[in-house]
Amino acid sequence: MSHTGKEGEWMKRITKIDKVEPLIPKKLRVAAYCRVSTGSDEQLASLEAQKSHYESFIKANPEWEFAGVYYDEGITGTKKEKRTQLLRLISDCEAHKVDFIVVKSISRFARNTTDCLELVRKLTDLGVFIYFEKENINTQSMESELMLSILSSLAESESVSISENSKWGVKRRFQNGTFKISYPPYGYDYVDGGMEINPEQAEIVKYIFAQVLSGIGTHQIADELNARKVPTKKGGKWTASTIRGMIYNEKYVGDVIFQKTYTDEHFSRHTNYGEKDQYLMQCHHEPIISREDFEAAGAVLNQRRLEKGITKGSGKYLNRYPFSGKIVCSECGGKFKWRIHSKNGGKYVAWCCGKHIDDVTACSMKFIRNADVEKAFVTMMNKLVYGRRFVLRPLLERLREMDRSDSFSMIQELELKMEKNAEQRQILTGLMAKGYLEPALFNKENNELLQEAAELELQKNGLSHSVNGEMVKTGEVEALLKFAEKGEMLTAFDGELFGRFVEQIIVYSRTEVGFQMKCGLTLRERM
């Protein structure tokens, strides 16, 4: 109603209300993730069954919209980085294409605690939650991550146990000579559980050995094969290191050395330099190269290596320069490689970005001279000697002033709580064994204590890591200051000194680099 302006008179006003359409709730876009750990026919059949199950399971829920099944096959589950479909699923979650994920179990999703919790937290921040069927856990309804942490730890223990059992079985096959090489080197194919010569590739292998025996360098051989467009085993480009690896590969004479590499407790692979037993099996398969040519070619490379002063062993094959493997491009993140450049009849060592060498459009960073980097290091160290009172001493004092006594006392307090927690669980178990506690009550109390124990462990590990990190950093600064306080200016580059204090070199341009010190400082220097 509204007033007309005249006292005592009112006029009625009627407004039409438009029709309100009922809100239709948006369906939840649900995807499933599944994985099998090997590429066998039985496992692939299992994968097909899982895919079919999840598609039917999701489509049967009227409130869900099927967003697809993501699956990885023939890939180990111990590290998330190697699972391309899992990474694609996460990318689709970030693009808001998926709202909810269904997984068979935690062990199918992640095999170590760090990866599992990291992925769950990342997806939770995106508003995407996960339902683990086997454990009946929905991350959306969980009050904390503690129970998931405990279950993830169990999955990690299961993974380690499976890995150890697998290693034991592999070792036994090494010892009795029944281990099958599923991915043979260039020149061979895997046929019916054995290695058979690939005639076309075998001719290339013979050509490579013949070239080495005639004195041709490995770089020149690689360039020649690339110019002829000869494909490698994986279809990539030939490199000098690939050629060297073939010359030293005993499989070309029909032998096999088992366990050249091994997997550590963190599921990372390493070259075996004697940490694990190795097993040699002779006459394992048909050879491509005679033993005489094989030994002669290896001797040629060894002689050339000795003449050039190259050290072969752990790390890079070329280890003549202290900067090897330590120079990083700020533009693309690639590692720098050394090259011999010529100018006005003279030669000098230069460092070039690996990506720029392969493709100038991928990275525009130009080369830098080895001598210039050495001079920059000398200048930087002399600046530290000169300005130690203004740079290093204040940094060391700040690190020492950080009161770590509180952290140590907190760690001790947490350890006492953990001991008390363990005692309480032991008492509970004793009462349950004597029949004084009902199973339901025991499970409730025991689960609460387990959650508390997991939380205490996480807090203790976090504090310990923080304290240890600061102690290492303090020690590095103390060592650097001790060197600087001698007051001796460098007159020439010192490779041992560089290796002691510098973690890596970051190249910002042809005229500026940054020395990333082991103590945490990054010091820029112009060249």
Coordinates of C-alpha atoms in Angstrom, one line a residue:
M1 CA 0.0 0.0 0.0
S2 CA 1.1 3.6 -0.6
H3 CA 0.1 7.0 0.6
T4 CA -1.6 9.4 -2.0
G5 CA -0.5 12.6 -0.4
K6 CA -3.9 13.6 1.0
E7 CA -4.3 13.1 4.7
G8 CA -6.3 10.0 5.5
E9 CA -6.4 8.7 2.0
W10 CA -4.5 5.5 1.0
M11 CA -4.3 3.6 -2.3
K12 CA -3.8 -0.1 -2.7
R13 CA -1.0 -1.3 -5.0
I14 CA -0.7 -4.9 -6.3
T15 CA 2.6 -6.3 -7.7
K16 CA 2.7 -9.5 -9.7
I17 CA 5.1 -12.1 -8.4
D18 CA 6.9 -14.0 -11.1
K19 CA 6.9 -17.7 -11.1
V20 CA 9.9 -19.2 -9.3
E21 CA 11.4 -22.2 -11.0
P22 CA 12.4 -25.0 -8.6
L23 CA 16.1 -25.3 -8.1
I24 CA 17.5 -28.5 -9.6
P25 CA 20.4 -29.8 -7.5
K26 CA 23.6 -30.1 -9.5
K27 CA 24.8 -33.7 -9.8
L28 CA 28.2 -34.6 -8.3
R29 CA 30.7 -35.4 -11.0
V30 CA 32.3 -38.6 -9.8
A31 CA 35.4 -40.3 -11.2
A32 CA 37.1 -43.6 -10.2
Y33 CA 40.8 -44.4 -10.1
C34 CA 42.2 -47.9 -10.3
R35 CA 45.6 -49.5 -10.9
V36 CA 47.3 -52.8 -11.4
S37 CA 50.9 -53.2 -10.6
T38 CA 52.1 -55.3 -13.6
G39 CA 51.4 -55.7 -17.2
S40 CA 50.5 -59.4 -17.2
D41 CA 47.3 -60.6 -18.9
E42 CA 45.7 -61.6 -15.6
Q43 CA 46.3 -58.2 -14.1
L44 CA 45.0 -56.4 -17.2
A45 CA 41.9 -58.6 -17.0
S46 CA 41.5 -57.5 -13.4
L47 CA 41.8 -53.9 -14.6
E48 CA 39.0 -54.3 -17.1
A49 CA 36.8 -55.8 -14.4
Q50 CA 37.5 -52.8 -12.1
K51 CA 36.7 -50.3 -14.9
S52 CA 33.4 -52.0 -15.6
H53 CA 32.6 -52.2 -11.9
Y54 CA 33.2 -48.5 -11.2
E55 CA 31.3 -47.3 -14.3
S56 CA 28.2 -49.3 -13.2
F57 CA 28.7 -48.3 -9.6
I58 CA 28.8 -44.6 -10.3
K59 CA 26.0 -44.6 -12.9
A60 CA 23.7 -46.4 -10.5
N61 CA 23.6 -43.4 -8.2
P62 CA 21.0 -40.9 -9.4
E63 CA 22.8 -38.0 -7.6
W64 CA 26.1 -38.8 -9.4
E65 CA 27.3 -38.0 -12.9
F66 CA 29.9 -40.3 -14.4
A67 CA 33.1 -38.4 -14.9
G68 CA 35.2 -41.3 -16.2
V69 CA 37.6 -44.0 -14.9
Y70 CA 41.3 -43.1 -14.7
Y71 CA 43.6 -46.1 -14.6
D72 CA 47.3 -46.9 -14.7
E73 CA 48.6 -50.2 -15.8
G74 CA 52.0 -52.0 -15.6
I75 CA 53.4 -49.3 -13.3
T76 CA 54.7 -49.5 -9.7
G77 CA 52.5 -47.8 -7.1
T78 CA 55.3 -46.8 -4.8
K79 CA 55.8 -43.3 -6.3
K80 CA 53.0 -41.1 -7.6
E81 CA 55.3 -39.3 -10.1
K82 CA 55.2 -42.3 -12.4
R83 CA 51.4 -42.6 -12.6
T84 CA 50.4 -40.5 -15.6
Q85 CA 46.7 -41.1 -15.2
L86 CA 46.7 -40.2 -11.5
L87 CA 48.4 -37.0 -12.4
R88 CA 45.8 -36.4 -15.2
L89 CA 43.0 -37.0 -12.7
I90 CA 44.5 -34.4 -10.3
S91 CA 44.9 -32.0 -13.2
D92 CA 41.2 -32.5 -14.1
C93 CA 40.3 -31.8 -10.5
E94 CA 42.2 -28.6 -10.6
A95 CA 40.2 -27.7 -13.8
H96 CA 37.0 -28.4 -11.8
K97 CA 36.0 -31.3 -14.0
V98 CA 35.7 -33.8 -11.1
D99 CA 34.0 -33.3 -7.7
F100 CA 34.4 -36.7 -6.0
I101 CA 36.8 -39.7 -6.5
V102 CA 36.2 -43.4 -5.7
V103 CA 39.2 -45.6 -5.1
K104 CA 39.3 -49.3 -4.1
S105 CA 41.8 -48.9 -1.3
I106 CA 44.5 -46.6 0.1
S107 CA 47.2 -49.0 -1.2
R108 CA 45.8 -48.6 -4.7
F109 CA 46.0 -44.8 -4.4
A110 CA 49.4 -44.3 -2.7
R111 CA 52.0 -46.7 -1.2
N112 CA 53.6 -44.2 1.2
T113 CA 52.3 -41.9 3.9
T114 CA 53.8 -38.7 2.5
D115 CA 52.3 -39.1 -1.0
C116 CA 48.9 -40.1 0.3
L117 CA 48.5 -37.2 2.8
E118 CA 49.9 -34.7 0.2
L119 CA 47.4 -35.8 -2.4
V120 CA 44.5 -35.8 0.0
R121 CA 45.3 -32.3 1.3
K122 CA 45.7 -31.0 -2.2
L123 CA 42.4 -32.4 -3.3
T124 CA 40.6 -31.3 -0.1
D125 CA 41.9 -27.7 -0.8
L126 CA 40.3 -28.0 -4.2
G127 CA 37.0 -29.1 -2.7
V128 CA 37.4 -32.7 -4.1
F129 CA 37.0 -35.6 -1.7
I130 CA 37.9 -39.3 -1.9
Y131 CA 36.0 -42.4 -0.9
F132 CA 38.2 -45.5 -0.1
E133 CA 36.0 -48.6 -0.5
K134 CA 38.0 -51.1 1.4
E135 CA 38.6 -48.9 4.5
N136 CA 35.2 -47.2 4.2
I137 CA 36.8 -43.8 4.6
N138 CA 35.3 -40.6 3.1
T139 CA 37.8 -37.8 3.4
Q140 CA 34.9 -35.3 3.4
S141 CA 33.5 -36.6 6.6
M142 CA 36.7 -37.2 8.5
E143 CA 37.4 -35.0 11.5
S144 CA 41.1 -35.3 11.1
E145 CA 43.8 -36.9 9.0
L146 CA 45.1 -39.1 11.9
M147 CA 43.3 -42.2 11.1
L148 CA 44.2 -41.8 7.4
S149 CA 47.8 -41.4 8.5
I150 CA 47.7 -44.6 10.4
L151 CA 46.1 -46.5 7.5
S152 CA 48.6 -45.0 5.1
S153 CA 51.4 -46.2 7.3
L154 CA 49.9 -49.7 7.2
A155 CA 49.8 -49.4 3.4
E156 CA 53.4 -48.3 3.3
S157 CA 54.5 -51.2 5.5
E158 CA 52.6 -53.5 3.2
S159 CA 54.4 -52.0 0.2
V160 CA 57.8 -52.4 1.9
S161 CA 57.0 -56.0 2.8
I162 CA 55.8 -56.8 -0.8
S163 CA 59.0 -55.1 -2.1
E164 CA 61.3 -57.1 0.2
N165 CA 59.5 -60.4 -0.7
S166 CA 59.9 -59.5 -4.4
K167 CA 63.6 -58.6 -4.0
W168 CA 64.1 -62.0 -2.2
G169 CA 62.5 -63.8 -5.1
V170 CA 64.5 -61.8 -7.7
K171 CA 67.7 -62.6 -5.8
R172 CA 66.9 -66.3 -5.9
R173 CA 66.4 -66.1 -9.6
F174 CA 69.7 -64.2 -10.0
Q175 CA 71.4 -67.0 -8.1
N176 CA 70.0 -69.9 -10.1
G177 CA 70.1 -68.1 -13.4
T178 CA 66.3 -68.2 -14.0
F179 CA 65.7 -64.4 -14.0
K180 CA 64.1 -63.2 -17.2
I181 CA 65.3 -59.9 -18.8
S182 CA 62.0 -58.3 -19.9
Y183 CA 63.6 -55.3 -21.5
P184 CA 66.8 -56.3 -23.5
P185 CA 69.2 -53.8 -24.9
Y186 CA 69.3 -52.4 -28.4
G187 CA 70.0 -55.3 -30.8
Y188 CA 67.8 -57.8 -29.0
D189 CA 64.0 -58.5 -28.7
Y190 CA 62.1 -60.2 -25.9
V191 CA 60.5 -63.3 -27.4
D192 CA 58.8 -66.1 -25.4
G193 CA 60.7 -65.3 -22.2
G194 CA 64.1 -65.0 -23.8
M195 CA 66.4 -62.7 -25.7
E196 CA 66.5 -63.0 -29.5
I197 CA 68.7 -61.1 -31.9
N198 CA 67.0 -58.3 -33.9
P199 CA 68.9 -58.6 -37.3
E200 CA 68.4 -55.0 -38.3
Q201 CA 69.5 -53.6 -35.0
A202 CA 72.3 -56.1 -34.6
E203 CA 74.0 -54.6 -37.8
I204 CA 74.0 -51.2 -36.1
V205 CA 75.6 -52.7 -33.0
K206 CA 78.3 -54.2 -35.1
Y207 CA 78.8 -50.9 -36.9
I208 CA 79.2 -49.1 -33.6
F209 CA 81.9 -51.5 -32.3
A210 CA 83.7 -51.4 -35.6
Q211 CA 83.8 -47.6 -35.5
V212 CA 85.2 -47.5 -32.0
L213 CA 87.8 -50.1 -32.9
S214 CA 88.8 -47.9 -35.9
G215 CA 89.4 -44.9 -33.6
I216 CA 86.2 -43.0 -34.2
G217 CA 85.0 -41.0 -31.2
T218 CA 81.6 -41.7 -29.5
H219 CA 80.3 -38.2 -30.2
Q220 CA 81.1 -38.6 -33.9
I221 CA 79.4 -42.0 -34.0
A222 CA 76.3 -40.6 -32.4
D223 CA 76.1 -37.7 -34.8
E224 CA 76.5 -40.1 -37.8
L225 CA 73.7 -42.3 -36.6
N226 CA 71.4 -39.3 -36.0
A227 CA 72.3 -37.9 -39.5
R228 CA 71.3 -41.3 -41.0
K229 CA 68.1 -41.1 -38.9
V230 CA 68.7 -44.4 -37.3
P231 CA 66.1 -44.8 -34.4
T232 CA 67.3 -45.8 -30.9
K233 CA 65.5 -48.4 -28.8
K234 CA 63.0 -45.8 -27.6
G235 CA 62.9 -43.8 -30.8
G236 CA 65.0 -40.9 -29.5
K237 CA 68.4 -39.5 -30.4
W238 CA 71.8 -41.2 -30.1
T239 CA 74.2 -39.7 -27.7
A240 CA 77.9 -40.3 -26.8
S241 CA 76.8 -41.7 -23.4
T242 CA 74.5 -44.2 -25.1
I243 CA 77.3 -45.4 -27.3
R244 CA 79.7 -45.7 -24.3
G245 CA 77.0 -47.7 -22.4
M246 CA 76.7 -50.2 -25.4
I247 CA 80.5 -50.7 -25.6
Y248 CA 80.6 -51.7 -21.9
N249 CA 77.4 -53.8 -22.0
E250 CA 78.3 -57.5 -21.5
K251 CA 75.0 -58.7 -23.0
Y252 CA 76.5 -58.2 -26.5
V253 CA 78.8 -61.2 -25.9
G254 CA 76.0 -63.3 -24.6
D255 CA 76.6 -62.8 -20.9
V256 CA 74.4 -61.1 -18.2
I257 CA 75.4 -59.4 -15.0
F258 CA 72.4 -59.4 -12.7
Q259 CA 71.7 -56.6 -10.2
K260 CA 73.6 -53.7 -11.9
T261 CA 71.1 -51.4 -10.2
Y262 CA 69.0 -51.7 -7.0
T263 CA 66.1 -50.1 -5.3
D264 CA 66.5 -48.5 -1.9
E265 CA 63.9 -48.3 1.0
H266 CA 62.5 -45.1 -0.6
F267 CA 61.8 -47.0 -3.9
S268 CA 64.5 -45.0 -5.7
R269 CA 66.9 -46.8 -8.1
H270 CA 70.7 -46.5 -7.9
T271 CA 73.7 -47.9 -9.8
N272 CA 75.2 -50.8 -7.9
Y273 CA 78.8 -50.0 -7.0
G274 CA 79.2 -52.9 -4.7
E275 CA 76.4 -52.1 -2.2
K276 CA 74.6 -55.3 -3.3
D277 CA 75.8 -58.7 -4.6
Q278 CA 76.1 -59.1 -8.4
Y279 CA 75.8 -62.3 -10.4
L280 CA 77.4 -63.1 -13.7
M281 CA 75.8 -65.7 -16.0
Q282 CA 77.9 -66.6 -19.1
C283 CA 76.4 -67.9 -22.4
H284 CA 72.9 -66.6 -21.3
H285 CA 71.9 -65.9 -24.9
E286 CA 73.3 -65.7 -28.5
P287 CA 76.0 -63.0 -28.8
I288 CA 76.3 -60.2 -31.4
I289 CA 79.9 -59.3 -30.8
S290 CA 82.9 -61.6 -30.3
R291 CA 84.6 -61.5 -26.9
E292 CA 87.8 -60.3 -28.6
D293 CA 86.1 -57.3 -30.2
F294 CA 84.2 -56.5 -27.0
E295 CA 87.3 -56.4 -24.9
A296 CA 89.3 -54.5 -27.5
A297 CA 86.6 -51.8 -27.8
G298 CA 86.4 -51.4 -24.1
A299 CA 90.2 -51.1 -23.9
V300 CA 90.1 -48.3 -26.6
L301 CA 87.6 -46.3 -24.5
N302 CA 89.5 -46.9 -21.3
Q303 CA 92.7 -45.7 -22.9
R304 CA 91.0 -42.5 -24.3
R305 CA 89.5 -41.9 -20.9
L306 CA 92.9 -42.1 -19.2
E307 CA 94.5 -39.8 -21.8
K308 CA 91.9 -37.2 -21.2
G309 CA 92.1 -37.5 -17.4
I310 CA 88.4 -38.5 -17.1
T311 CA 87.3 -40.3 -13.9
K312 CA 84.7 -43.0 -14.3
G313 CA 82.6 -43.9 -11.4
S314 CA 79.7 -42.5 -9.4
G315 CA 78.2 -39.3 -10.7
K316 CA 78.8 -37.9 -14.2
Y317 CA 81.0 -39.8 -16.6
L318 CA 83.0 -36.6 -17.2
N319 CA 84.3 -35.4 -13.9
R320 CA 87.3 -33.3 -14.8
Y321 CA 85.7 -30.0 -13.9
P322 CA 84.4 -29.1 -10.4
F323 CA 81.4 -27.5 -12.0
S324 CA 80.2 -30.7 -13.7
G325 CA 76.5 -31.3 -12.9
K326 CA 76.3 -28.2 -10.7
I327 CA 75.5 -25.4 -13.2
V328 CA 71.7 -24.8 -13.6
C329 CA 69.9 -22.6 -16.1
S330 CA 67.6 -20.0 -14.5
E331 CA 65.4 -19.8 -17.6
C332 CA 64.6 -23.5 -18.2
G333 CA 66.0 -25.3 -15.2
G334 CA 68.3 -27.5 -17.4
K335 CA 71.8 -28.5 -16.5
F336 CA 74.8 -27.0 -18.3
K337 CA 77.2 -29.2 -20.2
W338 CA 80.9 -28.4 -21.0
R339 CA 82.1 -27.8 -24.5
I340 CA 85.4 -27.0 -26.2
H341 CA 85.1 -23.7 -28.1
S342 CA 87.6 -22.3 -30.6
K343 CA 88.5 -18.6 -31.2
N344 CA 91.3 -17.0 -33.1
G345 CA 93.2 -20.3 -33.3
G346 CA 92.9 -20.9 -29.5
K347 CA 90.6 -23.2 -27.5
Y348 CA 88.7 -22.7 -24.2
V349 CA 86.2 -24.6 -22.1
A350 CA 82.6 -23.2 -22.1
W351 CA 79.4 -24.3 -20.4
C352 CA 76.2 -24.5 -22.4
C353 CA 72.6 -25.2 -21.3
G354 CA 71.6 -28.7 -22.3
K355 CA 68.2 -27.7 -23.6
H356 CA 69.7 -24.8 -25.6
I357 CA 72.1 -27.3 -27.3
D358 CA 69.2 -29.6 -28.2
D359 CA 66.8 -26.9 -29.3
V360 CA 67.6 -23.2 -29.4
T361 CA 63.9 -22.4 -29.3
A362 CA 63.4 -24.2 -26.0
C363 CA 65.9 -22.0 -24.1
S364 CA 67.6 -18.8 -25.2
M365 CA 70.4 -18.9 -22.6
K366 CA 73.9 -18.4 -24.2
F367 CA 77.1 -20.2 -23.1
I368 CA 79.4 -19.0 -20.4
R369 CA 83.2 -19.4 -20.2
N370 CA 84.7 -21.8 -17.6
A371 CA 87.4 -19.2 -16.8
D372 CA 84.8 -16.5 -16.2
V373 CA 82.9 -18.7 -13.7
E374 CA 86.2 -19.5 -11.9
K375 CA 87.0 -15.7 -11.6
A376 CA 83.5 -15.0 -10.3
F377 CA 83.9 -17.6 -7.6
V378 CA 87.3 -16.2 -6.6
T379 CA 85.7 -12.7 -6.4
M380 CA 82.8 -13.9 -4.4
M381 CA 84.9 -15.7 -1.8
N382 CA 87.2 -12.7 -1.5
K383 CA 84.2 -10.5 -0.8
L384 CA 83.2 -12.9 2.0
V385 CA 86.7 -12.7 3.4
Y386 CA 86.6 -9.0 3.3
G387 CA 83.0 -8.5 4.5
R388 CA 82.8 -11.5 6.9
R389 CA 81.9 -9.2 9.8
F390 CA 79.0 -7.7 7.9
V391 CA 77.6 -10.9 6.3
L392 CA 78.7 -14.2 7.9
R393 CA 79.1 -13.2 11.6
P394 CA 75.6 -11.6 11.9
L395 CA 74.1 -14.6 10.1
L396 CA 75.8 -17.0 12.5
E397 CA 74.7 -15.0 15.5
R398 CA 71.1 -15.0 14.4
L399 CA 71.2 -18.8 13.9
R400 CA 72.8 -19.2 17.4
E401 CA 70.2 -16.9 19.0
M402 CA 67.4 -19.1 17.8
D403 CA 66.4 -20.7 21.1
R404 CA 66.3 -24.4 20.4
S405 CA 66.1 -25.3 24.0
D406 CA 62.3 -25.0 23.9
S407 CA 62.2 -27.4 20.9
F408 CA 64.4 -29.9 22.8
S409 CA 62.2 -29.7 25.9
M410 CA 59.1 -30.1 23.8
I411 CA 60.6 -33.2 22.1
Q412 CA 61.3 -34.7 25.5
E413 CA 57.8 -33.9 26.7
L414 CA 56.3 -35.5 23.6
E415 CA 58.5 -38.7 24.2
L416 CA 57.1 -38.9 27.7
K417 CA 53.6 -38.7 26.4
M418 CA 54.3 -41.4 23.8
E419 CA 55.7 -43.7 26.6
K420 CA 52.5 -43.1 28.6
N421 CA 50.4 -43.7 25.6
A422 CA 52.1 -47.1 24.9
E423 CA 51.7 -48.1 28.6
Q424 CA 47.9 -47.3 28.4
R425 CA 47.6 -49.4 25.3
Q426 CA 49.4 -52.3 26.9
I427 CA 47.1 -52.1 30.0
L428 CA 44.1 -52.1 27.7
T429 CA 45.4 -55.2 25.9
G430 CA 45.9 -56.9 29.2
L431 CA 42.4 -56.1 30.4
M432 CA 40.9 -57.3 27.1
A433 CA 42.9 -60.6 27.3
K434 CA 41.6 -61.3 30.8
G435 CA 38.0 -60.6 29.7
Y436 CA 37.5 -57.5 31.8
L437 CA 36.7 -55.3 28.8
E438 CA 34.0 -55.6 26.1
P439 CA 35.5 -55.8 22.6
A440 CA 33.5 -52.7 21.5
L441 CA 34.9 -50.6 24.4
F442 CA 38.4 -51.9 23.8
N443 CA 38.3 -51.0 20.1
K444 CA 37.0 -47.5 20.9
E445 CA 39.6 -46.7 23.6
N446 CA 42.4 -48.4 21.6
N447 CA 41.6 -46.4 18.5
E448 CA 41.6 -43.1 20.4
L449 CA 45.1 -44.0 21.8
L450 CA 46.3 -44.9 18.4
Q451 CA 45.2 -41.6 17.0
E452 CA 46.9 -39.8 19.9
A453 CA 50.1 -41.8 19.3
A454 CA 50.1 -40.9 15.6
E455 CA 49.6 -37.2 16.3
L456 CA 52.4 -37.2 18.9
E457 CA 54.7 -39.0 16.4
L458 CA 54.0 -36.4 13.7
Q459 CA 54.7 -33.5 16.2
K460 CA 58.0 -35.1 17.3
N461 CA 59.2 -35.7 13.7
G462 CA 58.3 -32.2 12.7
L463 CA 60.3 -30.7 15.6
S464 CA 63.2 -33.0 15.1
H465 CA 63.4 -32.1 11.4
S466 CA 63.3 -28.4 12.1
V467 CA 66.1 -28.6 14.8
N468 CA 68.3 -30.8 12.7
G469 CA 68.0 -28.5 9.6
E470 CA 68.9 -25.4 11.6
M471 CA 71.9 -27.3 13.2
V472 CA 73.2 -28.3 9.8
K473 CA 72.8 -24.7 8.5
T474 CA 74.6 -23.3 11.5
G475 CA 77.5 -25.8 11.0
E476 CA 77.9 -24.7 7.4
V477 CA 78.0 -21.0 8.3
E478 CA 80.5 -21.7 11.1
A479 CA 82.8 -23.6 8.6
L480 CA 82.5 -20.7 6.0
L481 CA 83.3 -18.1 8.7
K482 CA 86.2 -20.1 9.9
F483 CA 87.7 -20.0 6.4
A484 CA 87.0 -16.3 6.0
E485 CA 88.5 -15.3 9.3
K486 CA 91.9 -16.6 8.2
G487 CA 91.9 -13.4 6.1
E488 CA 93.7 -15.1 3.1
M489 CA 92.5 -13.7 -0.2
L490 CA 92.3 -16.2 -3.1
T491 CA 94.6 -15.5 -6.0
A492 CA 93.4 -18.5 -8.1
F493 CA 90.4 -20.8 -8.4
D494 CA 90.4 -23.7 -5.8
G495 CA 88.2 -26.6 -6.9
E496 CA 88.2 -28.3 -3.5
L497 CA 87.1 -25.1 -1.8
F498 CA 84.3 -24.7 -4.4
G499 CA 83.1 -28.3 -3.7
R500 CA 83.2 -27.7 0.1
F501 CA 81.0 -24.6 0.2
V502 CA 78.9 -24.4 -3.0
E503 CA 75.8 -26.5 -3.6
Q504 CA 75.2 -25.3 -7.2
I505 CA 75.5 -22.4 -9.6
I506 CA 72.5 -20.6 -11.1
V507 CA 73.1 -18.8 -14.4
Y508 CA 71.0 -15.7 -14.7
S509 CA 72.7 -14.4 -17.9
R510 CA 76.0 -14.5 -19.7
T511 CA 77.2 -11.8 -17.3
E512 CA 75.7 -12.8 -13.9
V513 CA 75.6 -16.1 -11.9
G514 CA 74.5 -17.0 -8.4
F515 CA 76.5 -19.3 -6.1
Q516 CA 74.0 -21.2 -3.9
M517 CA 76.0 -22.0 -0.8
K518 CA 75.4 -25.1 1.4
C519 CA 74.6 -22.8 4.3
G520 CA 71.5 -21.5 2.5
L521 CA 72.9 -18.2 1.1
T522 CA 72.7 -17.4 -2.6
L523 CA 75.3 -14.9 -3.6
R524 CA 75.1 -13.2 -7.0
E525 CA 78.3 -12.2 -8.8
R526 CA 78.9 -10.5 -12.1
M527 CA 81.3 -11.9 -14.7

